[in-house]
């Protein structure tokens, strides 16, 4: 049973740790700070509303006390006037009412004193809470700015790292492209040599083109041999095509001498 409880506790611990990590990834501290600030502002508004309500109640009691005070003075005057006119009964009635009013005024004075004390306490709490909210707002904005700057720095570093990886990928692509180009060039040169040697058949060439190509090579070689013999017979004084002018205007006759002689 103890092993089962231990395993269960370990699972709960791991679950809480993973949940905490997941929440850390999702939770934005700036939003948390803003929520806390909003709650403090609401609390401050409630305190201010309470101060206003207590002040209103205090004012009502004050007005009621002034009214009772005026009546108290009036009853005293009425008692004096009734006694002056020989109406002791009226004077006694006025004094009795005045005595009852004194009890009511005393009770009202206690309420007024309690409200004054409560108002002073609420006003002190309001002042402290106002200072606290103002200080929290400054700290909140500082933390948010710091977090935003750090977040921007992290993104910039990640972007730079991503660019470096991209450049490395581009370099690898260029190396692979160069290798492919070199391979293709070598293959093209090899196929040219094979086509020239006749080892490969040029499917796009005309029929019997290979024979014509070999005959053309033999004819060119014979032309060179004939020109070499002419140079030897002339003692090297004049070469093939020497009839051309010095300004090069005889270029049209180049390559025609052999054909004319033949």
Coordinates of C-alpha atoms in Angstrom, one line a residue:
X1 CA 0.0 0.0 0.0
X2 CA 2.9 2.4 0.8
X3 CA 4.5 1.7 -2.6
X4 CA 1.2 2.5 -4.3
X5 CA 0.8 5.8 -2.4
X6 CA 4.4 6.7 -3.2
X7 CA 3.9 6.0 -6.9
X8 CA 0.7 8.0 -6.9
X9 CA 2.4 10.9 -5.2
X10 CA 5.3 10.7 -7.7
X11 CA 2.8 10.8 -10.6
X12 CA 1.0 13.8 -9.1
X13 CA 4.3 15.6 -8.7
X14 CA 5.3 14.9 -12.3
X15 CA 1.9 15.9 -13.6
X16 CA 2.1 19.2 -11.6
X17 CA 5.6 19.9 -12.9
X18 CA 4.6 19.3 -16.5
X19 CA 1.4 21.3 -16.1
X20 CA 3.5 24.2 -14.6
X21 CA 5.9 24.1 -17.6
X22 CA 3.0 24.1 -20.0
X23 CA 1.4 27.0 -18.2
X24 CA 4.7 28.9 -18.2
X25 CA 4.8 28.5 -22.0
X26 CA 1.3 29.7 -22.4
X27 CA 1.2 32.4 -19.7
X28 CA 2.3 35.9 -20.7
X29 CA 3.6 37.8 -17.7
X30 CA 2.5 41.1 -19.3
X31 CA -1.1 39.9 -19.3
X32 CA -0.8 38.7 -15.7
X33 CA 0.5 42.1 -14.6
X34 CA -2.3 43.9 -16.4
X35 CA -4.9 41.6 -14.8
X36 CA -3.3 42.3 -11.3
X37 CA -3.3 46.0 -12.0
X38 CA -7.0 46.0 -13.1
X39 CA -7.9 44.1 -9.9
X40 CA -6.1 46.7 -7.8
X41 CA -7.8 49.6 -9.7
X42 CA -11.2 47.9 -9.1
X43 CA -10.4 47.6 -5.4
X44 CA -9.4 51.2 -5.3
X45 CA -12.7 52.2 -7.0
X46 CA -14.6 50.2 -4.4
X47 CA -12.8 51.9 -1.5
X48 CA -13.5 55.3 -3.1
X49 CA -17.1 54.4 -3.5
X50 CA -17.3 53.4 0.2
X51 CA -15.7 56.7 1.1
X52 CA -18.3 58.5 -0.9
X53 CA -21.1 56.5 0.7
X54 CA -19.8 57.1 4.2
X55 CA -19.4 60.8 3.5
X56 CA -23.0 60.9 2.2
X57 CA -24.3 59.2 5.3
X58 CA -22.2 61.5 7.5
X59 CA -23.7 64.5 5.7
X60 CA -27.2 63.3 6.2
X61 CA -26.6 62.8 9.9
X62 CA -25.0 66.3 10.1
X63 CA -28.1 67.8 8.4
X64 CA -30.4 65.9 10.7
X65 CA -28.3 67.0 13.7
X66 CA -28.5 70.6 12.6
X67 CA -32.3 70.3 12.3
X68 CA -32.5 68.7 15.8
X69 CA -30.3 71.5 17.1
X70 CA -32.6 74.1 15.7
X71 CA -35.6 72.4 17.2
X72 CA -33.8 72.1 20.5
X73 CA -33.2 75.8 20.6
X74 CA -36.7 76.5 19.6
X75 CA -38.2 74.3 22.4
X76 CA -36.0 76.2 24.8
X77 CA -37.3 79.5 23.6
X78 CA -40.9 78.2 23.7
X79 CA -40.5 77.0 27.3
X80 CA -39.2 80.4 28.3
X81 CA -42.0 82.2 26.5
X82 CA -44.7 79.9 28.0
X83 CA -43.3 80.4 31.5
X84 CA -43.2 84.1 31.0
X85 CA -46.9 84.0 30.1
X86 CA -47.7 81.9 33.1
X87 CA -48.2 78.7 31.3
X88 CA -46.1 76.4 33.3
X89 CA -47.7 73.4 31.8
X90 CA -46.6 74.4 28.3
X91 CA -43.2 75.2 29.6
X92 CA -43.0 71.7 31.2
X93 CA -44.2 70.0 28.0
X94 CA -41.5 71.9 25.9
X95 CA -38.8 71.0 28.4
X96 CA -39.9 67.3 28.3
X97 CA -39.7 67.3 24.5
X98 CA -36.4 69.0 24.7
X99 CA -35.1 66.3 27.1
X100 CA -36.3 63.5 24.8
X101 CA -34.6 65.4 21.9
X102 CA -31.3 65.5 23.8
X103 CA -31.3 61.7 23.9
X104 CA -31.9 61.5 20.2
X105 CA -29.2 64.1 19.6
X106 CA -26.8 62.1 21.8
X107 CA -27.4 59.0 19.7
X108 CA -27.0 60.9 16.5
X109 CA -23.7 62.4 17.8
X110 CA -22.4 58.8 18.5
X111 CA -23.3 57.8 14.9
X112 CA -21.7 60.9 13.5
X113 CA -18.5 60.3 15.5
X114 CA -18.3 56.7 14.3
X115 CA -18.8 57.8 10.7
X116 CA -16.1 60.4 11.1
X117 CA -13.7 57.7 12.4
X118 CA -14.7 55.3 9.6
X119 CA -14.3 58.1 7.0
X120 CA -10.8 58.9 8.3
X121 CA -9.9 55.2 8.1
X122 CA -11.2 54.8 4.6
X123 CA -9.5 57.9 3.4
X124 CA -6.2 56.6 4.8
X125 CA -6.7 53.3 3.1
X126 CA -7.6 55.1 -0.1
X127 CA -4.4 57.1 0.1
X128 CA -2.3 54.1 0.7
X129 CA -4.0 52.1 -2.0
X130 CA -3.6 54.9 -4.4
X131 CA 0.1 55.1 -3.8
X132 CA 0.3 51.3 -4.0
X133 CA -1.5 51.2 -7.3
X134 CA 0.6 54.1 -8.7
X135 CA 3.8 52.3 -7.7
X136 CA 2.6 49.0 -9.0
X137 CA 1.7 50.6 -12.3
X138 CA 5.2 52.0 -12.7
X139 CA 6.8 48.7 -11.8
X140 CA 4.3 46.9 -14.1
X141 CA 5.2 49.0 -17.1
X142 CA 8.9 48.6 -16.3
X143 CA 8.7 44.9 -16.2
X144 CA 6.6 44.8 -19.3
X145 CA 9.1 46.9 -21.2
X146 CA 12.0 44.7 -20.0
X147 CA 10.1 41.6 -21.0
X148 CA 9.3 43.0 -24.4
X149 CA 12.9 44.0 -25.0
X150 CA 14.1 40.6 -23.9
X151 CA 11.6 38.9 -26.1
X152 CA 12.6 41.0 -29.0
X153 CA 16.3 40.2 -28.3
X154 CA 15.5 36.5 -28.2
X155 CA 13.6 36.7 -31.5
X156 CA 16.4 38.6 -33.1
X157 CA 19.0 36.0 -31.9
X158 CA 16.8 33.2 -33.2
X159 CA 16.4 35.1 -36.5
X160 CA 20.1 35.5 -36.8
X161 CA 20.6 31.8 -36.0
X162 CA 18.0 30.9 -38.6
X163 CA 19.8 33.1 -41.2
X164 CA 23.1 31.4 -40.5
X165 CA 21.4 28.0 -41.0
X166 CA 19.9 29.3 -44.3
X167 CA 23.3 30.5 -45.5
X168 CA 24.8 27.1 -44.6
X169 CA 22.0 25.4 -46.6
X170 CA 22.6 27.8 -49.5
X171 CA 26.4 27.0 -49.4
X172 CA 25.6 23.2 -49.5
X173 CA 23.2 23.7 -52.4
X174 CA 25.9 25.6 -54.3
X175 CA 28.4 22.9 -53.7
X176 CA 26.0 20.2 -54.9
X177 CA 25.2 22.3 -58.0
X178 CA 28.9 22.7 -58.8
X179 CA 29.4 19.0 -58.5
X180 CA 26.4 18.3 -60.8
X181 CA 27.7 20.8 -63.4
X182 CA 31.2 19.3 -63.3
X183 CA 29.7 15.8 -63.8
X184 CA 27.5 17.0 -66.6
X185 CA 30.4 18.8 -68.3
X186 CA 32.6 15.7 -68.1
X187 CA 29.7 13.6 -69.4
X188 CA 29.2 16.0 -72.4
X189 CA 32.9 15.9 -73.2
X190 CA 33.0 12.1 -73.1
X191 CA 29.9 11.8 -75.3
X192 CA 31.5 14.2 -77.8
X193 CA 34.6 12.1 -78.0
X194 CA 32.6 9.0 -78.4
X195 CA 30.5 10.5 -81.1
X196 CA 33.7 11.7 -82.9
X197 CA 35.3 8.3 -82.7
X198 CA 32.2 6.6 -83.9
X199 CA 31.7 4.6 -80.8
X200 CA 28.3 6.2 -80.4
X201 CA 25.8 6.6 -83.2
X202 CA 24.4 10.1 -83.8
X203 CA 20.7 9.4 -84.3
X204 CA 20.1 13.0 -85.5
X205 CA 22.8 12.8 -88.3
X206 CA 21.9 12.1 -91.9
X207 CA 22.4 8.6 -93.3
X208 CA 26.1 7.8 -94.1
X209 CA 27.2 10.9 -92.3
X210 CA 30.0 9.1 -90.7
X211 CA 31.5 8.1 -94.1
X212 CA 31.2 11.7 -95.3
X213 CA 32.9 13.0 -92.2
X214 CA 35.8 10.6 -92.7
X215 CA 36.1 11.6 -96.4
X216 CA 36.1 15.2 -95.4
X217 CA 38.9 14.7 -93.0
X218 CA 40.9 12.8 -95.6
X219 CA 40.3 15.6 -98.1
X220 CA 41.4 18.3 -95.7
X221 CA 44.5 16.3 -94.9
X222 CA 45.2 15.9 -98.7
X223 CA 44.8 19.6 -99.2
X224 CA 47.3 20.4 -96.5
X225 CA 49.8 17.9 -98.0
X226 CA 49.4 19.5 -101.4
X227 CA 50.0 23.0 -100.1
X228 CA 53.0 21.8 -98.2
X229 CA 54.5 20.4 -101.5
X230 CA 53.8 23.7 -103.3
X231 CA 55.7 25.5 -100.6
X232 CA 58.6 23.2 -100.9
X233 CA 58.6 23.6 -104.8
X234 CA 58.5 27.4 -104.6
X235 CA 61.3 27.6 -102.1
X236 CA 59.0 29.1 -99.5
X237 CA 58.9 32.5 -101.4
X238 CA 55.2 32.5 -101.7
X239 CA 52.5 30.6 -100.0
X240 CA 49.0 29.5 -101.0
X241 CA 46.7 32.5 -101.6
X242 CA 49.7 34.9 -102.0
X243 CA 47.8 36.6 -104.9
X244 CA 45.8 38.6 -102.3
X245 CA 46.6 42.3 -101.8
X246 CA 48.4 43.6 -98.8
X247 CA 45.3 45.5 -97.7
X248 CA 43.4 42.2 -97.3
X249 CA 41.0 42.8 -100.2
X250 CA 41.8 39.4 -101.7
X251 CA 40.2 37.6 -98.8
X252 CA 37.4 36.4 -101.1
X253 CA 40.0 34.2 -102.9
X254 CA 41.1 32.5 -99.7
X255 CA 40.4 28.8 -99.9
X256 CA 39.5 29.1 -103.6
X257 CA 43.0 28.5 -105.1
X258 CA 43.0 24.8 -104.5
X259 CA 39.6 24.5 -106.0
X260 CA 40.6 26.5 -109.1
X261 CA 43.7 24.4 -109.6
X262 CA 41.9 21.2 -109.2

